[in-house]
Each structure stands twice: as structure tokens, then as C-alpha cells.
């Protein structure tokens, strides 16, 4: 990464592994800069560090730890653990911060860092700027010869598994249910099976044998066909699929139908309203990408609906601002603040399963009042040098499409915060119309 000012995206630091991207030299400097920042806030800072299953994670973790130790920060190593596990243990064990080496749902050739503060919340932009400030000054990266100590947290997985199980309501049991579990060959490959087997389910695990390069490779929540096929093959009751770091969730029902984050968020919100009442739940936070159908469905059950920027950090920030408890995005990040401070695929699955068991109604039945608006999302590869915001042809095309949609659809164009892509999302009355408009906009960028 040539410019440290651009190092942070919507969810930490992420990019291709190698020269000019995410490499051991950069991560060492980030660790040192982050440690220096912590030293300004704490007299004796300690950081919990975890990682996913990518082949590059071991080397990057070692560099990160070296940087932190060189800044005088004590480091406890959790090993391979889902991102929400790092968030939970950071808060519950009173660490100054938590960091996981992961690139989430990306290909194994990418990697990155996600950061949590001492409350288990994603690092705010204010603190990101402080890290960048230290990175931009070589004098600030000079060590003082005071080093931290490194230890291992050997029971990290067990602690996280018990935490997830404790998020289930009293009397919750999955006895008699056959469930397919897709861990994306990622960080949840141990935790996912342990949680649901100990909750009584008959589990069949797929994509739970990481080899360093198969994380998210045709598996996990960004490749739902794999889950659907397994559910049908094994005549399972349903299937759960996470991404590479365990903070996203999608679900397949017994018929192989896939339900995304918008649909699962509605199921959870509706269940909580039925249990606690509209007055206590009050509202739900989605994002700019949330389907218009979700907004209408949430309003129809008496709740307010607000949209944040894309990214679970921004969802959590808006939840704290409003005092609401439930939010999420279509990609499968779902936050239920009564259970966790951040998106957690396992805990989200428990909340959905609880709604199914409480109602005695299958997933499609719980969604009969939720009418998804046809939505098409196109990801257009785009170089940083492409000044699409000032492209008059593209701007005129956007205006034309927006005028044609009127109040019967939505148009959203935004750059990805994690990949070199421009995302073009169109919602319209028919999928064909949405696709035609999205394709038209993409072609104007050629």
C-alpha cells in the first residue's frame, strides 16, 4: 500500500498479499503504530491477537506481534478464532484492544487486519487516524527499548463456544434437527460444529478442513450453491453458512432456498417484537444496500427503519446512537446488541433458529409478509485512477436511470471499501428491468 493515508477501508485494513499490498513489513509497522497509539491511552496496554486460516496469516501474525511487542504492548495469542470471538474475549478479558489477521470473505490471496477497542467494538475512524498519524512519522515508530510480553490463550475457542451457547434462550434445544454447517474452511471451522452439536443438533460439517488456500474457495456464504446442494443431498432440516472469519451468515431451508441477511434480519426483528413488544425494540438499522422490501416489512410491524453506510461498524454506531438493538446488512452481517457488540454468524443463527422453534413455522413462512424488491448488484473492476465521480457520461446515465425508477425502485453507486470495485445496485419492479439498468450503467464506464 503506497499511501498510508488510504490504508483503512470500511472494515480495517485489507488487500492482496505481497509487495505494495499487505506484507510483513507493513504489518510490522502497523503493529508498532497501533501499539504506540495504545501507549498514549493505557499505562500497560495488552492486546488479544487472533487469525484466520489463510496461508499468509501465520507470517503476518508474527509481524503484527513483533510490532506490538516492540511498542511495549503485551500480547496474548488466541490462535485461529472467528472475528466475533476476538471481539468477545477482548471485552470479557479486559484487553486494551483486539486484532484479527483476516480478509473475511475474500480469496486466500488477500489478507488484512480487523481491530476492536476494549469494549469489543470496531475501531472508530478517530483511532484509525491516530494510527495513520504514527505510521506517517518515522520518528513516532522509533522504539524505546521497552518490550511487551507474549502469552498464549489456550482456551480461547472453548470460551467463545460457551459464550455463543449462552446467547440461546432458556430451554433452547436443537435435538432432532439435522443441520448442515459450512464453515468456509475459515476461522470458525472448530467453533461452528462445537456450538451446534453441544446444543443438540445432528450436524453434518462441510468446508471444515482448511489447508491455507481453500478458505472461501467455492464455499461459505458468498458461494451459497454449495450449502443448498448439501442440504438437499443429506435431506437436512436446514443449512448454515458463514464466511471466512465467521461474522456473516446465510441460511438454506430444507428445499435448498437461500435466505440472505435482509431476510434473516427481518425474522429476528419480528421475533423480538413478538416477545418484547414494539415499544422496547423501537427500530432496526439497515444499510444503503438493504433491500427496499426490508424497509417496508420492518415498518409494517410497527418499527422504525434507518440506513447506515455499508459496513457492520457503521451499523453498530447507528445502533448506539439511536439506542436500538438490532441491525444488519444483506451480506449477512447481523448485530443483536443484547447478545454481542458486533456481527456474529453463529449467534445470528441461534437467534433465527430460536424464532423458528418458538413459532413452529419454517423460515419461508416467517417471511410471508416480506416481499423482496428485485435487486441486481454488479461489481465493476475499477482502477484508483478512474475518476468515475467526474465522468459526465456516467453521471448523466445515473440521473436518467434514477428518473426512470422514480419511487418504484432505487439506484445506488458506491466504491467497495475492501476491494478495487465499483458497486452498482439497482432495485426495480422486475429483475429484468433492474438488470437492464445496471448493465447499462456498467457499460457507460467502459
C-alpha atoms as one frame of an Amber mdcrd trajectory, in Angstrom:
protein
   0.000   0.000   0.000   1.772   3.050  -1.319  -0.190   5.685   0.610  -0.694
   5.076   4.327  -3.490   7.666   4.352  -5.628   5.198   2.383  -4.684   2.151
   4.425  -8.004   1.740   6.269 -11.152   0.680   4.435 -14.676   0.084   5.694
 -13.520  -2.785   7.891  -9.899  -2.369   8.919  -7.016  -2.988   6.547  -7.324
  -5.403   3.637  -5.745  -6.150   0.293  -3.660  -8.531  -1.816  -0.730 -10.123
  -0.025   2.635  -9.139  -1.464   4.828  -6.168  -2.388   2.819  -2.960  -2.491
  -0.032  -4.646  -0.642  -0.384  -6.482   2.644   3.046  -7.765   3.653   5.101
  -8.460   6.760   6.910  -5.123   6.595   3.667  -3.148   6.506   2.032  -5.212
   9.241   5.081  -4.820  11.490   4.805  -1.041  11.127   1.052  -1.110  11.715
   1.569  -3.175  14.857   4.151  -0.717  16.133   1.989   2.303  15.262  -1.082
   0.750  16.871   0.958  -0.098  19.948   2.209   3.484  20.186  -1.363   4.721
  19.982  -2.409   2.365  22.785   0.530   3.550  24.871  -0.962   7.035  24.812
  -4.191   5.723  26.365  -3.063   2.954  28.720  -0.201   2.711  31.196   0.237
  -1.005  30.492  -1.662  -1.986  27.333  -2.460  -5.546  26.350  -3.791  -6.817
  23.016  -5.510 -10.059  22.068  -4.441 -11.320  18.626  -6.168 -13.959  16.523
  -6.092 -15.121  12.918  -7.987 -16.992  10.240  -6.792 -19.986   8.228  -5.070
 -18.290   5.267  -1.601 -19.482   4.405  -0.280 -15.937   4.918  -1.849 -15.458
   8.344   0.974 -17.058  10.345   3.660 -14.773   8.911   1.512 -11.662   9.173
   0.522 -12.542  12.732   4.192 -12.882  13.688   4.979  -9.465  12.212   1.991
  -7.875  13.926   3.021  -9.328  17.274   6.618  -8.170  16.790   5.412  -4.631
  16.181   3.144  -4.637  19.218   5.813  -6.105  21.486   8.329  -3.540  20.247
   5.915  -0.800  21.303   5.834  -2.189  24.835   2.429  -3.869  24.439   1.726
  -7.263  25.984   0.213  -9.723  23.505  -1.978 -12.751  24.133  -2.371 -15.121
  21.181  -5.774 -16.740  20.678  -4.775 -18.712  17.584  -7.387 -19.427  14.926
 -10.660 -17.894  16.083 -13.616 -16.152  14.413 -13.566 -12.370  14.379 -16.535
 -12.099  16.788 -14.650 -14.390  19.159 -11.815 -11.877  19.296 -14.329  -9.089
  19.946 -15.964 -11.015  22.796 -12.730 -12.046  24.519 -11.227  -8.571  24.164
 -14.094  -7.155  26.202 -14.653 -10.014  28.645 -10.961 -10.447  29.488 -10.297
  -6.706  29.704  -7.740  -6.328  26.930  -6.955  -2.831  25.694  -7.737  -3.935
  22.141  -8.170  -6.946  19.899  -6.836  -7.607  16.405  -7.508 -10.442  13.997
  -5.435 -11.234  10.921  -8.107 -11.898   8.308  -9.558 -10.805   4.994 -13.043
 -12.054   5.833 -14.894 -13.377   2.750 -12.067 -12.579   0.299  -9.928 -15.066
  -1.635  -6.967 -16.630   0.183  -4.572 -14.386  -1.760  -5.855 -11.392   0.225
  -5.339 -10.715   3.893  -5.716  -7.898   6.368  -6.334  -6.735   9.916  -9.534
  -6.022  11.839  -9.356  -4.003  15.050 -11.520  -3.851  18.182 -11.440  -1.455
  21.110 -11.661  -2.502  24.756 -15.464  -2.688  24.550 -15.413  -5.159  21.663
 -16.462  -2.520  19.135 -14.841  -1.973  15.756 -12.146   0.697  15.925 -13.566
   4.158  15.247 -12.301   6.422  12.476 -10.826   8.708  15.149  -8.450   5.993
  16.315  -7.712   4.901  12.754  -6.485   8.432  12.080  -4.233   8.252  15.138
  -2.679   5.030  13.842  -2.152   6.652  10.434  -0.502   9.625  12.126   2.036
   7.340  13.793   2.581   5.438  10.536   3.295   8.661   8.691   6.075   9.703
  11.062   9.240   7.621  11.194  10.200   9.244  14.496   6.947   8.043  16.038
   7.857   4.480  15.087  11.176   4.525  16.909  11.187   2.065  19.815  12.234
   2.949  23.352  13.718  -0.430  24.204  10.755  -1.360  26.413   9.201  -4.576
  25.178   5.944  -6.336  25.899   5.465  -9.995  26.791   3.807 -12.672  24.669
   1.497 -15.362  26.070  -0.987 -17.859  24.649  -4.700 -18.009  25.399  -5.086
 -21.758  25.008  -8.784 -21.929  25.887  -9.935 -19.180  23.510 -12.123 -21.494
  21.413 -13.764 -23.033  24.468 -14.535 -19.643  25.970 -16.066 -18.424  22.714
 -18.143 -21.583  22.246 -19.630 -21.215  25.737 -20.392 -17.551  25.040 -22.263
 -18.428  21.849 -24.269 -21.165  23.559 -25.182 -18.767  26.375 -26.851 -16.460
  23.817 -29.611 -19.032  23.333 -32.807 -18.683  25.402 -33.602 -20.923  28.366
 -34.669 -24.389  27.309 -33.313 -23.965  23.783 -32.558 -27.324  22.173 -31.867
 -28.431  18.622 -32.437 -32.087  19.409 -33.902 -33.897  16.421 -32.728 -31.315
  13.880 -30.296 -32.235  11.116 -28.238 -29.173  10.201 -25.561 -28.690   7.538
 -22.711 -26.451   8.712 -20.479 -24.663   6.187 -17.511 -23.002   7.902 -15.984
 -21.741   4.620 -12.747 -23.547   5.560 -12.188 -20.498   7.714 -11.739 -19.292
  11.242 -14.954 -20.904  12.556 -14.054 -24.421  11.418 -13.778 -25.592  15.052
 -16.264 -23.317  16.813 -19.227 -23.782  14.478 -19.529 -27.536  14.900 -18.886
 -27.443  18.636 -21.644 -24.907  19.298 -24.400 -26.650  17.370 -23.508 -30.200
  18.366 -23.490 -29.148  22.021 -26.893 -27.511  21.508 -28.202 -30.918  20.471
 -28.258 -30.806  16.678 -27.319 -33.678  14.417 -24.644 -31.842  12.443 -23.017
 -32.532   9.104 -19.960 -30.367   8.549 -18.740 -29.248   5.144 -15.890 -26.877
   4.309 -14.352 -27.532   7.719 -10.912 -28.739   6.591  -8.772 -25.644   5.963
  -5.459 -26.068   4.155  -4.417 -22.421   3.897  -5.661 -21.824   0.366  -9.225
 -23.187   0.343 -10.802 -20.528   2.566 -13.912 -19.169   0.778 -12.969 -21.250
  -2.277 -16.372 -22.128  -3.698 -17.693 -22.443  -0.157 -19.053 -20.219   2.584
 -21.787 -17.625   2.456 -20.512 -15.964  -0.715 -20.965 -19.289  -2.548 -24.415
 -20.450  -1.383 -24.904 -23.164  -4.009 -22.541 -25.400  -2.063 -24.787 -25.173
   1.001 -28.029 -25.716  -0.924 -26.694 -28.840  -2.602 -25.510 -30.298   0.704
 -28.884 -29.666   2.369 -30.704 -31.454  -0.445 -28.178 -34.287  -0.618 -28.465
 -35.063   3.097 -32.195 -34.227   3.408 -31.313 -31.844   6.212 -33.738 -29.554
   8.015 -31.641 -26.540   7.086 -28.097 -25.341   6.498 -25.966 -22.587   7.996
 -23.084 -20.971   6.153 -20.525 -18.476   7.456 -17.741 -16.562   5.740 -14.006
 -16.927   6.274 -13.896 -15.070   9.584 -17.280 -16.108  10.937 -19.122 -12.805
  11.167 -21.594 -13.353   8.294 -24.474 -15.790   7.967 -26.757 -17.119   5.259
 -29.236 -19.968   5.688 -30.666 -22.612   3.370 -34.034 -24.168   4.168 -34.844
 -27.839   3.597 -35.694 -27.108  -0.044 -32.310 -25.539  -0.791 -33.664 -21.999
  -0.876 -31.149 -19.403   0.286 -32.073 -16.616   2.701 -29.773 -13.610   2.946
 -29.034 -11.108   5.674 -32.028  -8.871   4.934 -34.441 -11.772   5.302 -32.778
 -13.153   8.427 -32.702  -9.691   9.989 -36.455  -9.386   9.469 -37.078 -12.803
  11.036 -35.068 -11.852  14.119 -36.673  -8.417  14.436 -40.201  -9.807  14.072
 -39.489 -12.480  16.682 -38.151  -9.916  19.150 -41.208  -7.696  18.611 -43.492
 -10.634  19.371 -41.548 -11.384  22.554 -40.785  -7.877  23.825 -43.148  -5.529
  22.037 -42.659  -2.663  19.603 -42.003  -0.188  22.402 -38.867  -1.984  23.530
 -37.420  -2.843  20.110 -38.376   0.527  18.541 -36.360   0.282  15.336 -33.972
  -1.594  13.058 -30.822  -0.366  11.325 -30.041  -1.455   7.775 -27.568  -0.045
   5.274 -27.690   1.785   1.979 -27.636  -1.650   0.317 -30.564  -3.096   2.294
 -33.463  -4.130   0.095 -36.394  -1.736  -0.078 -38.584  -4.711   0.774 -36.866
  -4.983   4.156 -37.594  -1.353   4.937 -41.276  -1.781   4.075 -41.541  -5.031
   6.055 -39.916  -3.536   9.154 -42.234  -0.526   9.047 -45.237  -2.840   8.611
 -44.585  -4.457  12.017 -44.541  -1.053  13.698 -40.815  -0.376  13.847 -38.736
   2.487  12.523 -36.048   1.835   9.922 -32.847   3.757   9.328 -29.940   3.201
   6.953 -26.250   3.496   7.777 -23.248   3.432   5.492 -22.257  -0.053   4.352
 -20.282  -1.990   6.948 -21.175  -3.509  10.306 -19.111  -0.881  12.100 -21.462
   1.822  10.846 -24.499  -0.279  11.716 -23.221  -0.632  15.282 -22.501   3.093
  15.515 -26.040   3.984  14.414 -27.494   1.424  16.824 -25.638   3.058  19.697
 -26.740   6.498  18.503 -30.425   5.521  18.348 -30.425   3.213  21.346 -31.853
   0.424  19.166 -30.664  -3.179  19.486 -30.966  -4.874  16.077 -29.320  -4.153
  12.728 -27.691  -5.811   9.772 -26.988  -5.914   6.071 -27.875  -8.147   3.161
 -24.404  -9.720   3.058 -25.193 -11.495   6.327 -23.696  -9.233   8.988 -26.345
  -9.135  11.717 -25.892  -7.356  15.033 -28.067  -8.058  18.061 -26.612  -5.907
  20.814 -28.360  -7.824  23.586 -26.115 -10.757  22.661 -22.929  -9.267  21.178
 -21.270  -5.974  20.296 -20.538  -6.966  16.703 -21.773  -9.167  13.869 -21.568
 -12.861  14.738 -22.654 -15.585  12.325 -23.095 -18.252  14.998 -25.109 -16.064
  17.364 -27.232 -14.787  14.473 -28.015 -18.391  13.538 -29.091 -19.138  17.111
 -31.444 -16.134  17.035 -33.022 -17.286  13.751 -33.366 -20.868  14.983 -34.961
 -19.582  18.172 -37.544 -17.706  16.080 -38.293 -20.868  14.097 -38.647 -23.057
  17.200 -40.726 -20.504  19.122 -43.189 -20.064  16.278 -43.260 -23.613  14.961
 -43.120 -22.064  11.488 -40.460 -22.739   8.874 -38.305 -19.942   7.513 -40.318
 -19.239   4.374 -43.484 -18.981   6.462 -41.896 -16.426   8.767 -41.139 -14.344
   5.672 -44.566 -14.411   4.038 -45.059 -10.700   4.825 -41.638  -9.752   3.454
 -41.743  -9.027  -0.271 -38.242  -8.551  -1.621 -37.920  -5.941  -4.354 -35.983
  -7.368  -7.333 -32.397  -6.233  -6.862 -29.361  -6.553  -9.112 -25.826  -5.817
  -7.958 -22.966  -5.533 -10.438 -19.358  -5.256  -9.308 -17.278  -3.362 -11.859
 -13.474  -3.648 -11.513 -12.092  -0.130 -11.428  -8.642   1.360 -11.004  -7.990
   4.012  -8.369  -7.097   6.373 -11.206 -10.609   6.078 -12.677 -12.336   9.304
 -11.706 -15.856   7.932 -12.124 -17.368  10.640  -9.910 -16.491  13.254 -12.553
 -17.419  11.137 -15.581 -20.139  13.255 -17.209 -21.461  10.375 -19.315 -21.759
   8.130 -16.275 -23.375  10.877 -14.183 -25.940  11.579 -16.900 -26.716   7.871
 -17.170 -27.261   7.664 -13.400 -29.666  10.586 -13.498 -31.610   9.037 -16.353
 -31.938   5.695 -14.543 -32.960   7.398 -11.289 -35.658   9.361 -13.116 -36.995
   6.205 -14.759 -37.164   4.373 -11.427 -38.899   7.194  -9.573 -40.477   5.969
  -6.331 -40.730   2.392  -7.597 -37.079   1.490  -7.164 -33.639   2.566  -6.005
 -30.230   3.224  -7.505 -27.009   3.149  -5.511 -23.484   3.541  -6.867 -20.592
   3.266  -4.435 -16.972   2.118  -4.349 -16.195  -1.014  -2.362 -14.380  -0.308
   0.868 -12.493  -3.609   0.719 -11.823  -4.334  -2.980 -10.998  -2.325  -6.169
 -14.605  -2.452  -7.340 -17.420  -0.042  -8.090 -20.724  -1.495  -6.911 -23.822
  -0.650  -8.962 -27.079  -1.653  -7.290 -30.483  -1.266  -8.924 -33.872  -2.164
  -7.450 -36.844  -2.173  -9.803 -40.280  -3.725 -10.230 -38.823  -6.649 -12.189
 -35.435  -8.332 -12.119 -35.123  -7.935 -15.882 -35.584  -4.174 -15.628 -33.099
  -3.926 -12.751 -30.510  -5.941 -14.683 -31.007  -3.916 -17.850 -30.432  -0.660
 -15.982 -27.424  -1.965 -14.036 -25.812  -3.325 -17.221 -26.442  -0.022 -18.978
 -24.671   1.909 -16.219 -21.746  -0.515 -16.152 -21.243  -0.147 -19.913 -21.015
   3.639 -19.654 -17.838   3.128 -17.600 -16.088   1.182 -20.380
